Coordinates of C-alpha atoms and ligand atoms in Angstrom, one line a residue:
X1 CA -218.9 -24.1 230.1
X2 CA -218.0 -23.7 226.4
X3 CA -218.8 -20.4 224.5
X4 CA -220.7 -22.5 221.9
X5 CA -223.8 -24.3 221.7
X6 CA -223.8 -27.7 219.8
X7 CA -226.6 -28.5 217.2
X8 CA -227.0 -32.0 215.9
X9 CA -229.5 -33.4 213.4
X10 CA -229.5 -37.1 212.5
X11 CA -230.2 -39.1 209.4
X12 CA -230.9 -42.8 210.1
X13 CA -231.1 -45.5 207.5
X14 CA -232.9 -48.6 208.8
X15 CA -233.0 -51.8 206.8
X16 CA -236.5 -53.2 206.8
X17 CA -236.7 -57.0 207.7
X18 CA -238.9 -58.0 204.7
X19 CA -238.4 -61.4 203.0
X20 CA -238.0 -60.0 199.5
X21 CA -236.6 -56.8 198.2
X22 CA -238.5 -53.5 197.8
X23 CA -239.0 -53.6 194.1
X24 CA -238.5 -57.2 193.1
X25 CA -239.0 -60.7 194.6
X26 CA -235.4 -61.5 195.2
X27 CA -234.6 -62.6 198.7
X28 CA -233.0 -60.2 201.2
X29 CA -231.3 -63.1 203.1
X30 CA -227.8 -62.2 204.3
X31 CA -225.0 -64.4 203.4
X32 CA -225.8 -65.8 200.0
X33 CA -222.9 -66.2 197.5
X34 CA -222.0 -63.1 195.6
X35 CA -224.9 -61.9 193.3
X36 CA -227.0 -64.9 193.9
X37 CA -230.0 -62.8 195.1
X38 CA -230.4 -60.7 192.0
X39 CA -232.7 -60.3 189.0
X40 CA -233.0 -57.9 186.1
X41 CA -234.8 -55.5 188.3
X42 CA -232.3 -55.1 191.1
X43 CA -229.4 -55.3 188.7
X44 CA -230.9 -52.4 186.7
X45 CA -231.3 -54.2 183.4
X46 CA -232.8 -52.1 180.5
X47 CA -236.6 -52.3 180.4
X48 CA -237.1 -53.7 183.9
X49 CA -240.1 -52.6 185.9
X50 CA -240.0 -52.2 189.7
X51 CA -243.1 -53.4 191.6
X52 CA -243.5 -52.0 195.1
X53 CA -243.3 -54.5 198.1
X54 CA -246.5 -54.0 200.2
X55 CA -244.8 -55.3 203.3
X56 CA -242.1 -52.6 203.0
X57 CA -245.0 -50.0 203.0
X58 CA -246.6 -51.8 206.0
X59 CA -243.3 -51.4 208.0
X60 CA -242.6 -47.8 206.9
X61 CA -246.1 -46.8 208.1
X62 CA -245.9 -48.7 211.4
X63 CA -242.7 -46.9 212.1
X64 CA -244.3 -43.6 211.2
X65 CA -247.2 -44.3 213.6
X66 CA -244.9 -45.3 216.3
X67 CA -243.1 -41.9 216.3
X68 CA -246.3 -40.0 215.9
X69 CA -245.7 -38.9 212.3
X70 CA -248.4 -37.7 210.0
X71 CA -248.7 -40.4 207.3
X72 CA -249.1 -39.0 203.8
X73 CA -252.0 -41.0 202.2
X74 CA -250.4 -40.2 198.8
X75 CA -246.6 -40.2 198.4
X76 CA -244.2 -40.2 195.4
X77 CA -241.2 -42.2 194.4
X78 CA -238.5 -40.2 192.8
X79 CA -235.2 -41.0 191.1
X80 CA -232.1 -39.7 192.8
X81 CA -229.5 -39.8 190.0
X82 CA -225.9 -40.5 190.6
X83 CA -223.3 -42.9 189.3
X84 CA -221.5 -45.5 191.4
X85 CA -220.6 -49.1 190.6
X86 CA -222.8 -50.5 193.3
X87 CA -225.8 -48.7 191.8
X88 CA -226.4 -50.3 188.4
X89 CA -229.6 -48.4 187.6
X90 CA -227.6 -45.1 187.8
X91 CA -230.2 -43.8 190.2
X92 CA -231.6 -44.7 193.6
X93 CA -235.4 -44.9 193.9
X94 CA -236.2 -42.8 196.9
X95 CA -238.9 -40.3 198.0
X96 CA -238.3 -36.6 197.8
X97 CA -240.8 -33.9 197.8
X98 CA -243.6 -36.1 199.1
X99 CA -242.3 -38.7 201.5
X100 CA -244.5 -41.4 203.1
X101 CA -244.5 -39.5 206.6
X102 CA -243.6 -36.2 208.1
X103 CA -243.8 -34.2 211.4
X104 CA -243.3 -36.8 214.1
X105 CA -241.3 -36.9 217.4
X106 CA -240.0 -39.0 220.2
X107 CA -239.1 -38.5 223.8
X108 CA -235.6 -39.1 224.9
X109 CA -234.0 -39.3 228.4
X110 CA -230.6 -38.0 229.2
X111 CA -228.7 -36.5 232.2
X112 CA -230.7 -33.3 231.2
X113 CA -233.9 -35.1 231.8
X114 CA -236.7 -35.6 229.3
X115 CA -236.7 -34.0 225.9
X116 CA -238.8 -34.0 222.8
X117 CA -236.9 -34.5 219.5
X118 CA -238.7 -33.7 216.3
X119 CA -238.7 -36.0 213.3
X120 CA -238.8 -34.1 210.1
X121 CA -239.7 -37.1 207.7
X122 CA -239.5 -40.7 206.9
X123 CA -239.1 -41.9 203.5
X124 CA -238.6 -45.2 201.7
X125 CA -235.8 -46.1 199.4
X126 CA -233.8 -49.0 198.1
X127 CA -230.3 -49.9 199.3
X128 CA -227.3 -50.0 196.9
X129 CA -225.0 -53.0 196.4
X130 CA -221.5 -53.4 197.9
X131 CA -218.2 -52.8 196.3
X132 CA -215.5 -55.2 197.7
X133 CA -211.9 -54.1 197.2
X134 CA -209.4 -56.9 197.4
X135 CA -205.9 -55.4 197.8
X136 CA -204.4 -59.0 197.8
X137 CA -205.8 -59.5 194.3
X138 CA -205.5 -55.9 193.2
X139 CA -209.2 -56.2 192.1
X140 CA -212.5 -54.8 192.9
X141 CA -215.8 -56.8 193.1
X142 CA -219.4 -55.7 192.9
X143 CA -221.9 -57.8 194.9
X144 CA -225.5 -56.7 194.3
X145 CA -227.2 -59.0 196.8
X146 CA -228.0 -55.9 198.9
X147 CA -229.1 -53.8 195.9
X148 CA -232.9 -53.3 196.3
X149 CA -233.1 -54.2 200.0
X150 CA -235.8 -51.8 201.5
X151 CA -234.7 -49.0 203.7
X152 CA -236.5 -46.3 205.5
X153 CA -234.6 -43.0 206.1
X154 CA -235.6 -41.2 209.2
X155 CA -234.5 -37.5 209.3
X156 CA -234.5 -35.7 212.6
X157 CA -234.9 -32.0 213.3
X158 CA -231.7 -30.3 214.4
X159 CA -232.9 -30.6 218.0
X160 CA -230.1 -32.4 219.8
X161 CA -227.6 -30.4 221.7
X162 CA -225.0 -32.9 222.7
X163 CA -223.4 -36.2 221.7
X164 CA -225.2 -37.8 224.7
X165 CA -228.6 -36.6 223.4
X166 CA -227.7 -37.8 220.0
X167 CA -227.0 -41.3 221.3
X168 CA -230.1 -41.4 223.5
X169 CA -232.1 -40.4 220.4
X170 CA -230.5 -43.2 218.4
X171 CA -231.0 -45.8 221.1
X172 CA -234.8 -44.9 221.4
X173 CA -235.2 -45.0 217.7
X174 CA -233.4 -48.3 217.5
X175 CA -235.5 -49.8 220.3
X176 CA -238.7 -48.8 218.6
X177 CA -237.6 -50.4 215.2
X178 CA -236.8 -53.5 217.1
X179 CA -240.0 -53.6 219.2
X180 CA -241.9 -53.2 216.0
X181 CA -240.0 -56.3 214.6
X182 CA -239.3 -54.3 211.3
X183 CA -235.5 -54.0 211.6
X184 CA -232.8 -56.0 213.5
X185 CA -231.1 -52.7 214.5
X186 CA -227.6 -54.1 214.0
X187 CA -225.2 -51.2 213.8
X188 CA -222.0 -53.3 213.1
X189 CA -223.7 -55.1 210.2
X190 CA -225.1 -51.9 208.9
X191 CA -228.8 -52.7 209.2
X192 CA -229.1 -49.5 211.3
X193 CA -226.8 -46.7 210.0
X194 CA -226.5 -43.2 211.1
X195 CA -225.2 -39.9 209.6
X196 CA -224.6 -37.0 212.0
X197 CA -225.0 -33.4 211.0
X198 CA -223.1 -31.3 213.5
X199 CA -222.6 -27.5 213.8
X200 CA -221.9 -25.0 216.6
X201 CA -223.1 -21.5 217.3
X202 CA -222.3 -18.9 220.0
X203 CA -224.8 -19.1 222.8
X204 CA -227.7 -16.9 222.2
X205 CA -227.3 -16.8 218.4
X206 CA -230.4 -17.6 216.5
X207 CA -229.1 -18.7 213.2
X208 CA -227.5 -22.1 212.8
X209 CA -223.8 -22.4 212.2
X210 CA -222.5 -24.2 209.0
X211 CA -222.8 -27.9 209.4
X212 CA -220.7 -30.9 208.5
X213 CA -222.1 -34.4 207.9
X214 CA -220.3 -37.3 209.6
X215 CA -220.4 -40.8 208.2
X216 CA -218.8 -44.2 208.9
X217 CA -219.7 -44.8 212.5
X218 CA -220.8 -48.4 213.3
X219 CA -221.4 -48.2 217.0
X220 CA -223.0 -45.9 219.5
X221 CA -219.6 -45.4 221.0
X222 CA -218.2 -44.3 217.7
X223 CA -221.0 -42.0 217.0
X224 CA -220.4 -40.3 220.4
X225 CA -216.5 -40.1 219.7
X226 CA -217.1 -38.8 216.1
X227 CA -219.4 -36.0 217.3
X228 CA -217.2 -35.1 220.3
X229 CA -214.2 -34.9 218.0
X230 CA -216.0 -32.9 215.4
X231 CA -217.5 -30.3 218.0
X232 CA -213.9 -29.7 219.2
X233 CA -212.5 -29.4 215.7
X234 CA -215.2 -26.8 214.8
X235 CA -214.5 -24.8 218.0
X236 CA -210.8 -24.8 217.4
X237 CA -211.3 -23.7 213.7
X238 CA -213.6 -20.9 214.6
X239 CA -211.4 -19.8 217.5
X240 CA -208.6 -19.7 214.9
X241 CA -210.6 -17.4 212.7
X242 CA -211.4 -20.1 210.1
X243 CA -214.7 -20.7 208.5
X244 CA -216.4 -24.1 208.8
X245 CA -216.9 -25.7 205.4
X246 CA -220.0 -27.5 204.7
X247 CA -218.8 -31.0 203.7
X248 CA -219.0 -34.7 204.4
X249 CA -216.5 -36.1 206.8
X250 CA -215.6 -39.8 207.5
X251 CA -214.8 -41.0 211.0
X252 CA -211.7 -42.9 211.4
X253 CA -212.3 -45.1 214.4
X254 CA -208.6 -46.2 214.7
X255 CA -207.4 -42.7 215.0
X256 CA -210.5 -41.2 216.6
X257 CA -210.6 -38.3 214.0
X258 CA -213.0 -37.1 211.2
X259 CA -211.6 -36.4 207.8
X260 CA -213.0 -34.5 204.8
X261 CA -214.5 -36.9 202.3
X262 CA -216.1 -34.4 199.9
X263 CA -216.8 -30.7 200.0
X264 CA -219.7 -28.7 198.7
X265 CA -218.2 -28.2 195.3
X266 CA -218.2 -31.9 194.6
X267 CA -221.7 -32.2 196.3
X268 CA -224.2 -34.1 194.3
X269 CA -226.8 -32.6 192.1
X270 CA -229.1 -35.6 192.2
X271 CA -231.6 -34.2 189.6
X272 CA -234.5 -35.7 191.4
X273 CA -237.7 -36.3 189.4
X274 CA -240.7 -38.5 189.9
X275 CA -240.0 -42.1 188.8
X276 CA -242.3 -42.7 185.8
X277 CA -242.1 -46.5 186.4
X278 CA -243.9 -46.3 189.8
X279 CA -247.4 -45.0 190.5
X280 CA -248.0 -42.7 193.3
X281 CA -248.2 -44.7 196.6
X282 CA -251.8 -44.4 197.9
X283 CA -252.5 -45.7 201.3
X284 CA -255.9 -46.9 202.1
X285 CA -257.7 -46.0 205.3
X286 CA -258.5 -49.6 206.0
X287 CA -254.7 -50.6 205.8
X288 CA -253.9 -47.8 208.2
X289 CA -256.6 -49.2 210.7
X290 CA -255.3 -52.7 210.3
X291 CA -251.7 -51.7 210.8
X292 CA -252.5 -49.5 213.8
X293 CA -254.4 -52.3 215.4
X294 CA -251.3 -54.6 215.0
X295 CA -248.9 -52.1 216.7
X296 CA -247.2 -53.9 219.6
X297 CA -246.5 -52.4 223.0
X298 CA -243.7 -50.0 222.4
X299 CA -240.8 -49.2 224.8
X300 CA -242.3 -46.0 226.3
X301 CA -245.5 -47.8 227.1
X302 CA -243.8 -50.9 228.4
X303 CA -241.6 -48.6 230.6
X304 CA -244.7 -46.9 232.1
X305 CA -246.3 -50.2 232.7
X306 CA -243.3 -51.6 234.4
X307 CA -243.5 -48.7 236.9
X308 CA -247.4 -48.6 237.2
X309 CA -248.4 -52.2 237.1
X310 CA -245.2 -53.8 238.5
X311 CA -244.3 -51.0 240.9
X312 CA -240.6 -50.8 239.6
X313 CA -238.6 -47.5 240.1
X314 CA -238.3 -45.4 237.0
X315 CA -234.6 -46.3 236.6
X316 CA -235.3 -50.1 236.6
X317 CA -238.1 -49.7 234.2
X318 CA -235.9 -47.7 231.8
X319 CA -233.0 -50.2 232.0
X320 CA -235.1 -53.1 231.4
X321 CA -237.2 -51.9 228.5
X322 CA -234.3 -50.3 226.6
X323 CA -233.7 -53.6 224.8
X324 CA -236.6 -55.7 223.8
X325 CA -235.0 -59.0 224.5
X326 CA -234.0 -58.0 228.1
X327 CA -237.6 -56.8 228.7
X328 CA -238.9 -60.1 227.3
X329 CA -236.5 -62.1 229.4
X330 CA -237.5 -60.2 232.6
X331 CA -241.2 -60.7 232.0
X332 CA -240.8 -64.3 231.4
X333 CA -238.9 -64.8 234.5
X334 CA -241.7 -63.0 236.4
X335 CA -244.1 -65.5 235.1
X336 CA -242.2 -68.1 237.1
X337 CA -241.7 -66.0 240.1
X338 CA -243.7 -62.8 240.5
X339 CA -241.4 -60.6 242.5
X340 CA -240.7 -57.8 240.2
X341 CA -238.1 -55.8 242.2
X342 CA -236.1 -58.9 243.2
X343 CA -236.1 -60.3 239.5
X344 CA -235.2 -56.8 238.2
X345 CA -232.3 -56.6 240.6
X346 CA -231.0 -59.9 239.2
X347 CA -231.5 -59.0 235.6
X348 CA -229.9 -55.6 236.0
X349 CA -227.2 -56.8 238.2
X350 CA -226.0 -60.4 237.7
X351 CA -227.4 -61.0 234.1
X352 CA -226.2 -57.7 232.7
X353 CA -222.9 -57.8 234.5
X354 CA -222.2 -61.2 233.1
X355 CA -223.2 -60.1 229.6
X356 CA -220.8 -57.1 229.9
X357 CA -218.0 -59.0 231.2
X358 CA -218.3 -61.7 228.5
X359 CA -219.0 -59.0 225.9
X360 CA -221.9 -61.1 224.6
X361 CA -225.6 -60.6 223.8
X362 CA -228.5 -62.0 225.9
X363 CA -228.9 -64.9 223.5
X364 CA -225.6 -66.3 224.8
X365 CA -227.0 -66.6 228.3
X366 CA -228.4 -70.2 228.5
X367 CA -230.0 -69.7 231.9
X368 CA -233.6 -69.6 231.0
X369 CA -235.9 -67.0 232.5
X370 CA -237.7 -69.7 234.6
X371 CA -234.3 -70.9 235.8
X372 CA -233.2 -67.5 236.8
X373 CA -236.6 -67.1 238.6
X374 CA -236.0 -70.3 240.5
X375 CA -232.6 -69.2 241.5
X376 CA -234.1 -66.0 242.9
X377 CA -236.7 -68.0 244.8
X378 CA -234.0 -70.4 246.2
X379 CA -232.4 -67.3 247.9
X380 CA -235.8 -66.2 249.2
X381 CA -236.6 -69.6 250.6
X382 CA -233.2 -69.7 252.4
X383 CA -232.0 -72.7 250.5
X384 CA -228.9 -70.8 249.3
X385 CA -227.3 -67.4 250.2
X386 CA -227.2 -64.6 247.6
X387 CA -223.5 -65.1 247.1
X388 CA -223.9 -68.8 246.3
X389 CA -226.8 -67.9 244.0
X390 CA -224.4 -65.6 242.0
X391 CA -221.8 -68.2 241.7
X392 CA -224.5 -70.8 240.6
X393 CA -225.7 -68.4 238.0
X394 CA -222.1 -67.9 236.5
X395 CA -221.7 -71.7 236.6
X396 CA -224.9 -72.3 234.6
X397 CA -224.5 -69.3 232.2
X398 CA -223.2 -71.4 229.3
X399 CA -225.4 -74.5 229.8
X400 CA -228.5 -73.5 231.7
X401 CA -230.2 -76.1 233.7
X402 CA -232.2 -76.4 237.0
X403 CA -230.4 -74.3 239.7
X404 CA -231.8 -76.5 242.5
X405 CA -230.4 -79.7 241.0
X406 CA -227.0 -77.9 240.6
X407 CA -227.1 -76.6 244.1
X408 CA -227.8 -80.1 245.6
X409 CA -225.4 -81.8 243.3
X410 CA -222.6 -79.4 244.5
X411 CA -223.6 -79.6 248.1
X412 CA -224.1 -75.8 248.3
X413 CA -227.3 -75.9 250.3
X414 CA -227.3 -73.2 253.0
X415 CA -226.5 -74.2 256.6
X416 CA -229.4 -73.0 258.6
X417 CA -229.0 -75.5 261.4
X418 CA -228.4 -73.5 264.7
X419 CA -226.0 -75.9 266.3
X420 CA -223.9 -76.3 263.2
X421 CA -223.5 -72.5 262.9
X422 CA -222.9 -72.3 266.6
X423 CA -220.0 -74.6 266.6
X424 CA -218.4 -72.6 263.7
X425 CA -218.9 -69.5 265.7
X426 CA -217.2 -71.1 268.6
X427 CA -214.3 -72.2 266.6
X428 CA -213.8 -68.7 265.2
X429 CA -213.9 -67.2 268.6
X430 CA -211.4 -69.8 269.9
X431 CA -209.0 -69.2 267.2
X432 CA -209.0 -65.3 267.4
X433 CA -208.5 -64.4 271.0
X434 CA -206.8 -60.9 270.1
X435 CA -209.7 -59.9 268.0
X436 CA -212.2 -61.0 270.6
X437 CA -210.4 -58.8 273.2
X438 CA -210.3 -55.9 270.8
X439 CA -214.0 -56.4 270.2
X440 CA -214.9 -56.5 273.7
X441 CA -212.7 -53.3 274.2
X442 CA -215.1 -51.5 271.9
X443 CA -213.8 -52.1 268.4
X444 CA -217.2 -53.0 266.9
X445 CA -216.0 -52.8 263.4
X446 CA -214.5 -56.3 263.9
X447 CA -218.1 -57.8 263.5
X448 CA -217.4 -58.0 259.8
X449 CA -214.2 -59.9 260.5
X450 CA -216.0 -62.5 262.5
X451 CA -218.9 -62.9 260.1
X452 CA -216.3 -63.4 257.3
X453 CA -214.3 -66.0 259.2
X454 CA -217.5 -68.0 259.9
X455 CA -218.6 -67.8 256.3
X456 CA -215.2 -68.9 255.1
X457 CA -215.3 -71.9 257.4
X458 CA -218.8 -72.8 256.0
X459 CA -217.5 -72.4 252.5
X460 CA -220.0 -69.7 251.9
X461 CA -222.9 -71.8 252.9
X462 CA -223.8 -70.5 256.5
X463 CA -227.0 -68.5 256.5
X464 CA -225.6 -64.9 256.9
X465 CA -228.5 -63.7 259.1
X466 CA -228.1 -66.5 261.5
X467 CA -224.3 -66.1 261.7
X468 CA -224.8 -62.4 262.6
X469 CA -227.4 -63.4 265.2
X470 CA -225.3 -66.1 266.8
X471 CA -222.2 -64.1 266.8
X472 CA -223.9 -61.2 268.5
X473 CA -225.2 -63.6 271.2
X474 CA -221.9 -65.1 271.8
X475 CA -219.8 -61.9 271.8
X476 CA -222.3 -60.1 273.9
Ligands
ADP1 P1 -229.3 -33.2 203.3 O1 -230.2 -34.1 202.6 O2 -228.5 -32.4 202.3 O3 -228.4 -33.9 204.1 P2 -231.3 -32.1 205.0 O4 -232.0 -30.7 204.9 O5 -232.2 -33.2 204.7 O6 -230.0 -32.2 204.1 O7 -230.8 -32.2 206.4 C1 -230.1 -33.3 206.9 C2 -230.0 -33.2 208.4 O8 -229.2 -32.1 208.8 C3 -231.3 -33.1 209.2 O9 -231.3 -34.1 210.2 C4 -231.2 -31.7 209.9 O10 -231.9 -31.6 211.1 C5 -229.7 -31.5 210.0 N1 -229.2 -30.1 210.0 C6 -229.6 -29.2 209.2 N2 -229.0 -28.0 209.4 C7 -228.2 -28.2 210.5 C8 -227.2 -27.5 211.2 N3 -226.9 -26.3 210.9 N4 -226.6 -28.1 212.2 C9 -226.9 -29.4 212.5 N5 -227.8 -30.1 211.8 C10 -228.4 -29.7 210.8
ZN2 ZN1 -234.1 -58.7 192.1
MG3 MG1 -227.6 -35.4 204.6

């Protein structure tokens, strides 16, 4: 074990899925032409007046409730001043001293078991625009379509002790946002972004070490890589007698390293002050009650229900509920065939394997939940074997369709006719006298060989249980 303990705190920016921006009525739709979704407010024209989007408040408060934060009934918007071409106002409207919510937590599961991670605060703010640098044209462009899109920033306590825990925390947080329907949680497209603060300290030391802040990771894997690299870099530096400098570092995914972007000397002094254009945000008790009543079943509750009501093992319940669309798919399949463990095996096995192999999301799977359910049922009823069912699933993956129709059209119906299987068994015995002699001499491992030969002759269609039974009878 290393001499050092790792300490990690995470800042997550989640883009809220509102129709309009946080302080104006421009659309948040992705993919419009450059600067099409802009107005005097989100382009920071002089004299513009921001008006707060009520839906953004609703979403921020729902997230706060979902992670057991205390909601501040009165919070303040503040100006965070800095200059950058993608920020035409010259300041970001954020919340500073009085954020909308504080003091929450979530439970995470890692190889170390269950652990509580504190959430320091959640605040609301607007996103900046995008600078686009074209080296071909030797020009830079500014697109302000994203400027003013609502964000919540979720700041954690420095409670994580490994990259694995950091990723577990992020996955839980992302799942909650997606279950709430308030964020699409897409790391690659930047609707879920994470900055990782990382430090190390000798085991037993109370004070935290100096931290660096890592940016520019757009996948869970890269977050893990960036943290692992940074921890080792800090250990090497300290072992060499160097001090860690508090700085922001960018992760370079191609090289797998972090590089200094700006040090403390260049750190911003944002000169925060309350935005005089916006009244304090006062949240009424009646809104709170309505929003609480609208909270959907969240991942932890769904996971518990899958174990208690459906009798699934904890592992299955966790895997199935980690992504909302997978849990929805599973439950829809159950409606068609109420065999939780069997359907779970199929979703966790064949469905997920196929998604991984193809590198696609569940939406790419055209086998509808009721069609998957039917496939599982066909196996149970003995119409096809498990292996044939797997092949049929692969076959239908891109098109969907009734599995029974496909099975019959392709002549894949299982052979459960005793005399038909018996004649295959007899053929195999006749064709393999040497193996039969060895088997009778005591080499019982050859059973597998004989079963395999019979299955092959039947093109995978013989009922495996009957094959085993009839072989045993014939071979004695
Ligand atoms: P800033 O706004 O400058 O980034 P914050 O005080 O808001 O600073 O802290 C940001 C994040 O850094 C929080 O998630 C916090 O838990 C984490 N953090 C603070 N100190 C440390 C440390 N020594 N090691 C690791 N993480 C830390
Ligand atoms: Zn606008
Ligand atoms: Mg920070």
